[in-house]
Amino acid sequence: MSQHTINILRECTPIFSILRDSNRQEILVLLYDEGEMSVSQISDRLSLSRPAISHHLKHLLDAKIVTVQKRGTERYYALSLEHSIMLLKKLIESLETDNQ
């Protein structure tokens, strides 16, 4: 494996780490299905506390998997997969190049 591929793999590591948590997976599926939602709306649909949801959303936000917009006193989260998809495509392309 080339050093270039290893570097890309390291960039992807936070994505893999974030996605291994089943609660985060549930939040992502909910945002995918429903679109933009507040912590209150998410907590109404999942069996997690508001603080737990906020904690998971912070990790998803740090990994650039969700975005947030503040409106009044509420923060609304939305799925944002462009960055993750771009990184994963880069990894696949690099692996394919290494394999030729």
PDB file of N, CA and C in Angstrom, residues 4-72:
ATOM      1  N   HIS A   4       0.650   7.391   0.079  1.00  0.00           N
ATOM      2  CA  HIS A   4      -0.483   8.248  -0.276  1.00  0.00           C
ATOM      3  C   HIS A   4      -1.802   7.610   0.188  1.00  0.00           C
ATOM      4  N   THR A   5      -1.964   6.329  -0.083  1.00  0.00           N
ATOM      5  CA  THR A   5      -3.174   5.613   0.324  1.00  0.00           C
ATOM      6  C   THR A   5      -3.288   5.565   1.838  1.00  0.00           C
ATOM      7  N   ILE A   6      -2.188   5.318   2.507  1.00  0.00           N
ATOM      8  CA  ILE A   6      -2.191   5.282   3.973  1.00  0.00           C
ATOM      9  C   ILE A   6      -2.612   6.637   4.545  1.00  0.00           C
ATOM     10  N   ASN A   7      -2.135   7.717   3.938  1.00  0.00           N
ATOM     11  CA  ASN A   7      -2.524   9.055   4.397  1.00  0.00           C
ATOM     12  C   ASN A   7      -4.026   9.297   4.225  1.00  0.00           C
ATOM     13  N   ILE A   8      -4.566   8.854   3.109  1.00  0.00           N
ATOM     14  CA  ILE A   8      -6.008   9.002   2.879  1.00  0.00           C
ATOM     15  C   ILE A   8      -6.784   8.151   3.875  1.00  0.00           C
ATOM     16  N   LEU A   9      -6.305   6.938   4.112  1.00  0.00           N
ATOM     17  CA  LEU A   9      -6.950   6.055   5.092  1.00  0.00           C
ATOM     18  C   LEU A   9      -6.989   6.714   6.467  1.00  0.00           C
ATOM     19  N   ARG A  10      -5.919   7.372   6.832  1.00  0.00           N
ATOM     20  CA  ARG A  10      -5.883   8.081   8.115  1.00  0.00           C
ATOM     21  C   ARG A  10      -6.900   9.219   8.152  1.00  0.00           C
ATOM     22  N   GLU A  11      -7.094   9.882   7.024  1.00  0.00           N
ATOM     23  CA  GLU A  11      -8.112  10.936   6.954  1.00  0.00           C
ATOM     24  C   GLU A  11      -9.517  10.357   7.137  1.00  0.00           C
ATOM     25  N   CYS A  12      -9.727   9.126   6.678  1.00  0.00           N
ATOM     26  CA  CYS A  12     -11.036   8.475   6.758  1.00  0.00           C
ATOM     27  C   CYS A  12     -11.316   7.877   8.131  1.00  0.00           C
ATOM     28  N   THR A  13     -10.294   7.689   8.932  1.00  0.00           N
ATOM     29  CA  THR A  13     -10.458   7.019  10.228  1.00  0.00           C
ATOM     30  C   THR A  13     -11.543   7.642  11.103  1.00  0.00           C
ATOM     31  N   PRO A  14     -11.635   8.984  11.219  1.00  0.00           N
ATOM     32  CA  PRO A  14     -12.718   9.545  12.036  1.00  0.00           C
ATOM     33  C   PRO A  14     -14.113   9.150  11.543  1.00  0.00           C
ATOM     34  N   ILE A  15     -14.284   9.022  10.255  1.00  0.00           N
ATOM     35  CA  ILE A  15     -15.581   8.624   9.703  1.00  0.00           C
ATOM     36  C   ILE A  15     -15.926   7.214  10.168  1.00  0.00           C
ATOM     37  N   PHE A  16     -14.966   6.297  10.028  1.00  0.00           N
ATOM     38  CA  PHE A  16     -15.204   4.919  10.446  1.00  0.00           C
ATOM     39  C   PHE A  16     -15.477   4.850  11.946  1.00  0.00           C
ATOM     40  N   SER A  17     -14.739   5.614  12.705  1.00  0.00           N
ATOM     41  CA  SER A  17     -14.904   5.635  14.160  1.00  0.00           C
ATOM     42  C   SER A  17     -16.288   6.135  14.554  1.00  0.00           C
ATOM     43  N   ILE A  18     -16.725   7.211  13.925  1.00  0.00           N
ATOM     44  CA  ILE A  18     -18.042   7.791  14.216  1.00  0.00           C
ATOM     45  C   ILE A  18     -19.159   6.820  13.858  1.00  0.00           C
ATOM     46  N   LEU A  19     -19.027   6.152  12.721  1.00  0.00           N
ATOM     47  CA  LEU A  19     -20.103   5.311  12.214  1.00  0.00           C
ATOM     48  C   LEU A  19     -20.243   3.976  12.941  1.00  0.00           C
ATOM     49  N   ARG A  20     -19.273   3.610  13.755  1.00  0.00           N
ATOM     50  CA  ARG A  20     -19.377   2.316  14.444  1.00  0.00           C
ATOM     51  C   ARG A  20     -20.348   2.349  15.623  1.00  0.00           C
ATOM     52  N   ASP A  21     -20.740   3.531  16.075  1.00  0.00           N
ATOM     53  CA  ASP A  21     -21.644   3.669  17.212  1.00  0.00           C
ATOM     54  C   ASP A  21     -23.096   3.548  16.743  1.00  0.00           C
ATOM     55  N   SER A  22     -23.847   2.622  17.334  1.00  0.00           N
ATOM     56  CA  SER A  22     -25.225   2.374  16.886  1.00  0.00           C
ATOM     57  C   SER A  22     -26.155   3.564  17.150  1.00  0.00           C
ATOM     58  N   ASN A  23     -25.923   4.318  18.219  1.00  0.00           N
ATOM     59  CA  ASN A  23     -26.756   5.505  18.470  1.00  0.00           C
ATOM     60  C   ASN A  23     -26.544   6.560  17.391  1.00  0.00           C
ATOM     61  N   ARG A  24     -25.306   6.738  16.981  1.00  0.00           N
ATOM     62  CA  ARG A  24     -25.022   7.706  15.905  1.00  0.00           C
ATOM     63  C   ARG A  24     -25.625   7.226  14.598  1.00  0.00           C
ATOM     64  N   GLN A  25     -25.579   5.920  14.378  1.00  0.00           N
ATOM     65  CA  GLN A  25     -26.209   5.370  13.178  1.00  0.00           C
ATOM     66  C   GLN A  25     -27.706   5.676  13.172  1.00  0.00           C
ATOM     67  N   GLU A  26     -28.357   5.511  14.323  1.00  0.00           N
ATOM     68  CA  GLU A  26     -29.796   5.806  14.414  1.00  0.00           C
ATOM     69  C   GLU A  26     -30.073   7.279  14.134  1.00  0.00           C
ATOM     70  N   ILE A  27     -29.238   8.158  14.662  1.00  0.00           N
ATOM     71  CA  ILE A  27     -29.409   9.596  14.420  1.00  0.00           C
ATOM     72  C   ILE A  27     -29.244   9.893  12.937  1.00  0.00           C
ATOM     73  N   LEU A  28     -28.236   9.305  12.305  1.00  0.00           N
ATOM     74  CA  LEU A  28     -27.998   9.540  10.877  1.00  0.00           C
ATOM     75  C   LEU A  28     -29.157   9.026  10.027  1.00  0.00           C
ATOM     76  N   VAL A  29     -29.679   7.855  10.350  1.00  0.00           N
ATOM     77  CA  VAL A  29     -30.821   7.312   9.608  1.00  0.00           C
ATOM     78  C   VAL A  29     -32.030   8.228   9.760  1.00  0.00           C
ATOM     79  N   LEU A  30     -32.248   8.705  10.964  1.00  0.00           N
ATOM     80  CA  LEU A  30     -33.368   9.615  11.214  1.00  0.00           C
ATOM     81  C   LEU A  30     -33.213  10.907  10.413  1.00  0.00           C
ATOM     82  N   LEU A  31     -32.029  11.481  10.410  1.00  0.00           N
ATOM     83  CA  LEU A  31     -31.790  12.708   9.629  1.00  0.00           C
ATOM     84  C   LEU A  31     -31.920  12.435   8.133  1.00  0.00           C
ATOM     85  N   TYR A  32     -31.501  11.255   7.698  1.00  0.00           N
ATOM     86  CA  TYR A  32     -31.640  10.886   6.290  1.00  0.00           C
ATOM     87  C   TYR A  32     -33.116  10.800   5.905  1.00  0.00           C
ATOM     88  N   ASP A  33     -33.887  10.136   6.759  1.00  0.00           N
ATOM     89  CA  ASP A  33     -35.309   9.929   6.464  1.00  0.00           C
ATOM     90  C   ASP A  33     -36.142  11.196   6.623  1.00  0.00           C
ATOM     91  N   GLU A  34     -35.851  11.989   7.657  1.00  0.00           N
ATOM     92  CA  GLU A  34     -36.711  13.125   8.014  1.00  0.00           C
ATOM     93  C   GLU A  34     -36.176  14.479   7.559  1.00  0.00           C
ATOM     94  N   GLY A  35     -34.895  14.565   7.274  1.00  0.00           N
ATOM     95  CA  GLY A  35     -34.295  15.856   6.934  1.00  0.00           C
ATOM     96  C   GLY A  35     -33.871  16.592   8.190  1.00  0.00           C
ATOM     97  N   GLU A  36     -33.805  17.879   8.111  1.00  0.00           N
ATOM     98  CA  GLU A  36     -33.331  18.732   9.205  1.00  0.00           C
ATOM     99  C   GLU A  36     -34.185  18.565  10.470  1.00  0.00           C
ATOM    100  N   MET A  37     -33.491  18.415  11.626  1.00  0.00           N
ATOM    101  CA  MET A  37     -34.217  18.229  12.890  1.00  0.00           C
ATOM    102  C   MET A  37     -33.466  18.894  14.037  1.00  0.00           C
ATOM    103  N   SER A  38     -34.218  19.281  15.061  1.00  0.00           N
ATOM    104  CA  SER A  38     -33.623  19.823  16.283  1.00  0.00           C
ATOM    105  C   SER A  38     -33.358  18.669  17.251  1.00  0.00           C
ATOM    106  N   VAL A  39     -32.582  18.947  18.300  1.00  0.00           N
ATOM    107  CA  VAL A  39     -32.324  17.942  19.327  1.00  0.00           C
ATOM    108  C   VAL A  39     -33.639  17.471  19.942  1.00  0.00           C
ATOM    109  N   SER A  40     -34.570  18.410  20.177  1.00  0.00           N
ATOM    110  CA  SER A  40     -35.878  18.044  20.740  1.00  0.00           C
ATOM    111  C   SER A  40     -36.621  17.080  19.824  1.00  0.00           C
ATOM    112  N   GLN A  41     -36.606  17.363  18.546  1.00  0.00           N
ATOM    113  CA  GLN A  41     -37.306  16.494  17.603  1.00  0.00           C
ATOM    114  C   GLN A  41     -36.664  15.110  17.549  1.00  0.00           C
ATOM    115  N   ILE A  42     -35.340  15.073  17.590  1.00  0.00           N
ATOM    116  CA  ILE A  42     -34.632  13.788  17.580  1.00  0.00           C
ATOM    117  C   ILE A  42     -34.937  13.009  18.857  1.00  0.00           C
ATOM    118  N   SER A  43     -34.920  13.694  20.003  1.00  0.00           N
ATOM    119  CA  SER A  43     -35.169  13.012  21.281  1.00  0.00           C
ATOM    120  C   SER A  43     -36.598  12.477  21.369  1.00  0.00           C
ATOM    121  N   ASP A  44     -37.534  13.116  20.662  1.00  0.00           N
ATOM    122  CA  ASP A  44     -38.909  12.616  20.620  1.00  0.00           C
ATOM    123  C   ASP A  44     -39.000  11.289  19.872  1.00  0.00           C
ATOM    124  N   ARG A  45     -38.054  11.040  18.974  1.00  0.00           N
ATOM    125  CA  ARG A  45     -38.099   9.852  18.117  1.00  0.00           C
ATOM    126  C   ARG A  45     -37.193   8.717  18.592  1.00  0.00           C
ATOM    127  N   LEU A  46     -36.181   9.040  19.410  1.00  0.00           N
ATOM    128  CA  LEU A  46     -35.229   8.028  19.855  1.00  0.00           C
ATOM    129  C   LEU A  46     -35.282   7.865  21.368  1.00  0.00           C
ATOM    130  N   SER A  47     -34.827   6.746  21.849  1.00  0.00           N
ATOM    131  CA  SER A  47     -34.823   6.500  23.294  1.00  0.00           C
ATOM    132  C   SER A  47     -33.498   6.932  23.920  1.00  0.00           C
ATOM    133  N   LEU A  48     -33.088   8.151  23.591  1.00  0.00           N
ATOM    134  CA  LEU A  48     -31.869   8.738  24.147  1.00  0.00           C
ATOM    135  C   LEU A  48     -32.217  10.064  24.799  1.00  0.00           C
ATOM    136  N   SER A  49     -31.455  10.421  25.815  1.00  0.00           N
ATOM    137  CA  SER A  49     -31.678  11.714  26.470  1.00  0.00           C
ATOM    138  C   SER A  49     -31.185  12.839  25.563  1.00  0.00           C
ATOM    139  N   ARG A  50     -31.691  14.027  25.822  1.00  0.00           N
ATOM    140  CA  ARG A  50     -31.235  15.203  25.063  1.00  0.00           C
ATOM    141  C   ARG A  50     -29.726  15.395  25.198  1.00  0.00           C
ATOM    142  N   PRO A  51     -29.149  15.287  26.420  1.00  0.00           N
ATOM    143  CA  PRO A  51     -27.690  15.427  26.528  1.00  0.00           C
ATOM    144  C   PRO A  51     -26.928  14.370  25.720  1.00  0.00           C
ATOM    145  N   ALA A  52     -27.437  13.145  25.698  1.00  0.00           N
ATOM    146  CA  ALA A  52     -26.777  12.088  24.924  1.00  0.00           C
ATOM    147  C   ALA A  52     -26.850  12.404  23.430  1.00  0.00           C
ATOM    148  N   ILE A  53     -28.001  12.871  22.976  1.00  0.00           N
ATOM    149  CA  ILE A  53     -28.143  13.231  21.564  1.00  0.00           C
ATOM    150  C   ILE A  53     -27.213  14.378  21.213  1.00  0.00           C
ATOM    151  N   SER A  54     -27.156  15.389  22.058  1.00  0.00           N
ATOM    152  CA  SER A  54     -26.253  16.526  21.819  1.00  0.00           C
ATOM    153  C   SER A  54     -24.800  16.059  21.753  1.00  0.00           C
ATOM    154  N   HIS A  55     -24.439  15.131  22.619  1.00  0.00           N
ATOM    155  CA  HIS A  55     -23.080  14.585  22.631  1.00  0.00           C
ATOM    156  C   HIS A  55     -22.769  13.901  21.295  1.00  0.00           C
ATOM    157  N   HIS A  56     -23.682  13.057  20.828  1.00  0.00           N
ATOM    158  CA  HIS A  56     -23.469  12.359  19.557  1.00  0.00           C
ATOM    159  C   HIS A  56     -23.446  13.340  18.385  1.00  0.00           C
ATOM    160  N   LEU A  57     -24.328  14.336  18.423  1.00  0.00           N
ATOM    161  CA  LEU A  57     -24.357  15.330  17.344  1.00  0.00           C
ATOM    162  C   LEU A  57     -23.062  16.131  17.288  1.00  0.00           C
ATOM    163  N   LYS A  58     -22.455  16.408  18.431  1.00  0.00           N
ATOM    164  CA  LYS A  58     -21.179  17.129  18.449  1.00  0.00           C
ATOM    165  C   LYS A  58     -20.107  16.312  17.724  1.00  0.00           C
ATOM    166  N   HIS A  59     -20.074  14.996  17.987  1.00  0.00           N
ATOM    167  CA  HIS A  59     -19.104  14.136  17.299  1.00  0.00           C
ATOM    168  C   HIS A  59     -19.379  14.075  15.801  1.00  0.00           C
ATOM    169  N   LEU A  60     -20.641  13.990  15.434  1.00  0.00           N
ATOM    170  CA  LEU A  60     -21.002  13.976  14.018  1.00  0.00           C
ATOM    171  C   LEU A  60     -20.658  15.297  13.346  1.00  0.00           C
ATOM    172  N   LEU A  61     -20.842  16.379  14.070  1.00  0.00           N
ATOM    173  CA  LEU A  61     -20.505  17.704  13.552  1.00  0.00           C
ATOM    174  C   LEU A  61     -18.994  17.843  13.383  1.00  0.00           C
ATOM    175  N   ASP A  62     -18.230  17.395  14.366  1.00  0.00           N
ATOM    176  CA  ASP A  62     -16.763  17.448  14.286  1.00  0.00           C
ATOM    177  C   ASP A  62     -16.227  16.634  13.111  1.00  0.00           C
ATOM    178  N   ALA A  63     -16.900  15.544  12.795  1.00  0.00           N
ATOM    179  CA  ALA A  63     -16.489  14.689  11.679  1.00  0.00           C
ATOM    180  C   ALA A  63     -17.045  15.173  10.339  1.00  0.00           C
ATOM    181  N   LYS A  64     -17.760  16.280  10.353  1.00  0.00           N
ATOM    182  CA  LYS A  64     -18.347  16.881   9.151  1.00  0.00           C
ATOM    183  C   LYS A  64     -19.383  15.980   8.486  1.00  0.00           C
ATOM    184  N   ILE A  65     -20.098  15.211   9.306  1.00  0.00           N
ATOM    185  CA  ILE A  65     -21.139  14.337   8.785  1.00  0.00           C
ATOM    186  C   ILE A  65     -22.506  15.003   8.892  1.00  0.00           C
ATOM    187  N   VAL A  66     -22.621  15.978   9.774  1.00  0.00           N
ATOM    188  CA  VAL A  66     -23.832  16.793   9.873  1.00  0.00           C
ATOM    189  C   VAL A  66     -23.441  18.265   9.883  1.00  0.00           C
ATOM    190  N   THR A  67     -24.420  19.094   9.562  1.00  0.00           N
ATOM    191  CA  THR A  67     -24.253  20.544   9.680  1.00  0.00           C
ATOM    192  C   THR A  67     -25.294  21.040  10.678  1.00  0.00           C
ATOM    193  N   VAL A  68     -25.100  22.265  11.155  1.00  0.00           N
ATOM    194  CA  VAL A  68     -26.037  22.829  12.126  1.00  0.00           C
ATOM    195  C   VAL A  68     -26.351  24.267  11.744  1.00  0.00           C
ATOM    196  N   GLN A  69     -27.605  24.647  11.959  1.00  0.00           N
ATOM    197  CA  GLN A  69     -28.038  26.034  11.779  1.00  0.00           C
ATOM    198  C   GLN A  69     -28.832  26.429  13.008  1.00  0.00           C
ATOM    199  N   LYS A  70     -28.513  27.605  13.540  1.00  0.00           N
ATOM    200  CA  LYS A  70     -29.236  28.077  14.715  1.00  0.00           C
ATOM    201  C   LYS A  70     -30.374  28.990  14.260  1.00  0.00           C
ATOM    202  N   ARG A  71     -31.565  28.703  14.774  1.00  0.00           N
ATOM    203  CA  ARG A  71     -32.736  29.531  14.506  1.00  0.00           C
ATOM    204  C   ARG A  71     -33.418  29.798  15.837  1.00  0.00           C
ATOM    205  N   GLY A  72     -33.345  31.034  16.283  1.00  0.00           N
ATOM    206  CA  GLY A  72     -33.896  31.377  17.587  1.00  0.00           C
ATOM    207  C   GLY A  72     -33.109  30.657  18.666  1.00  0.00           C
TER     208      GLY A  72
END
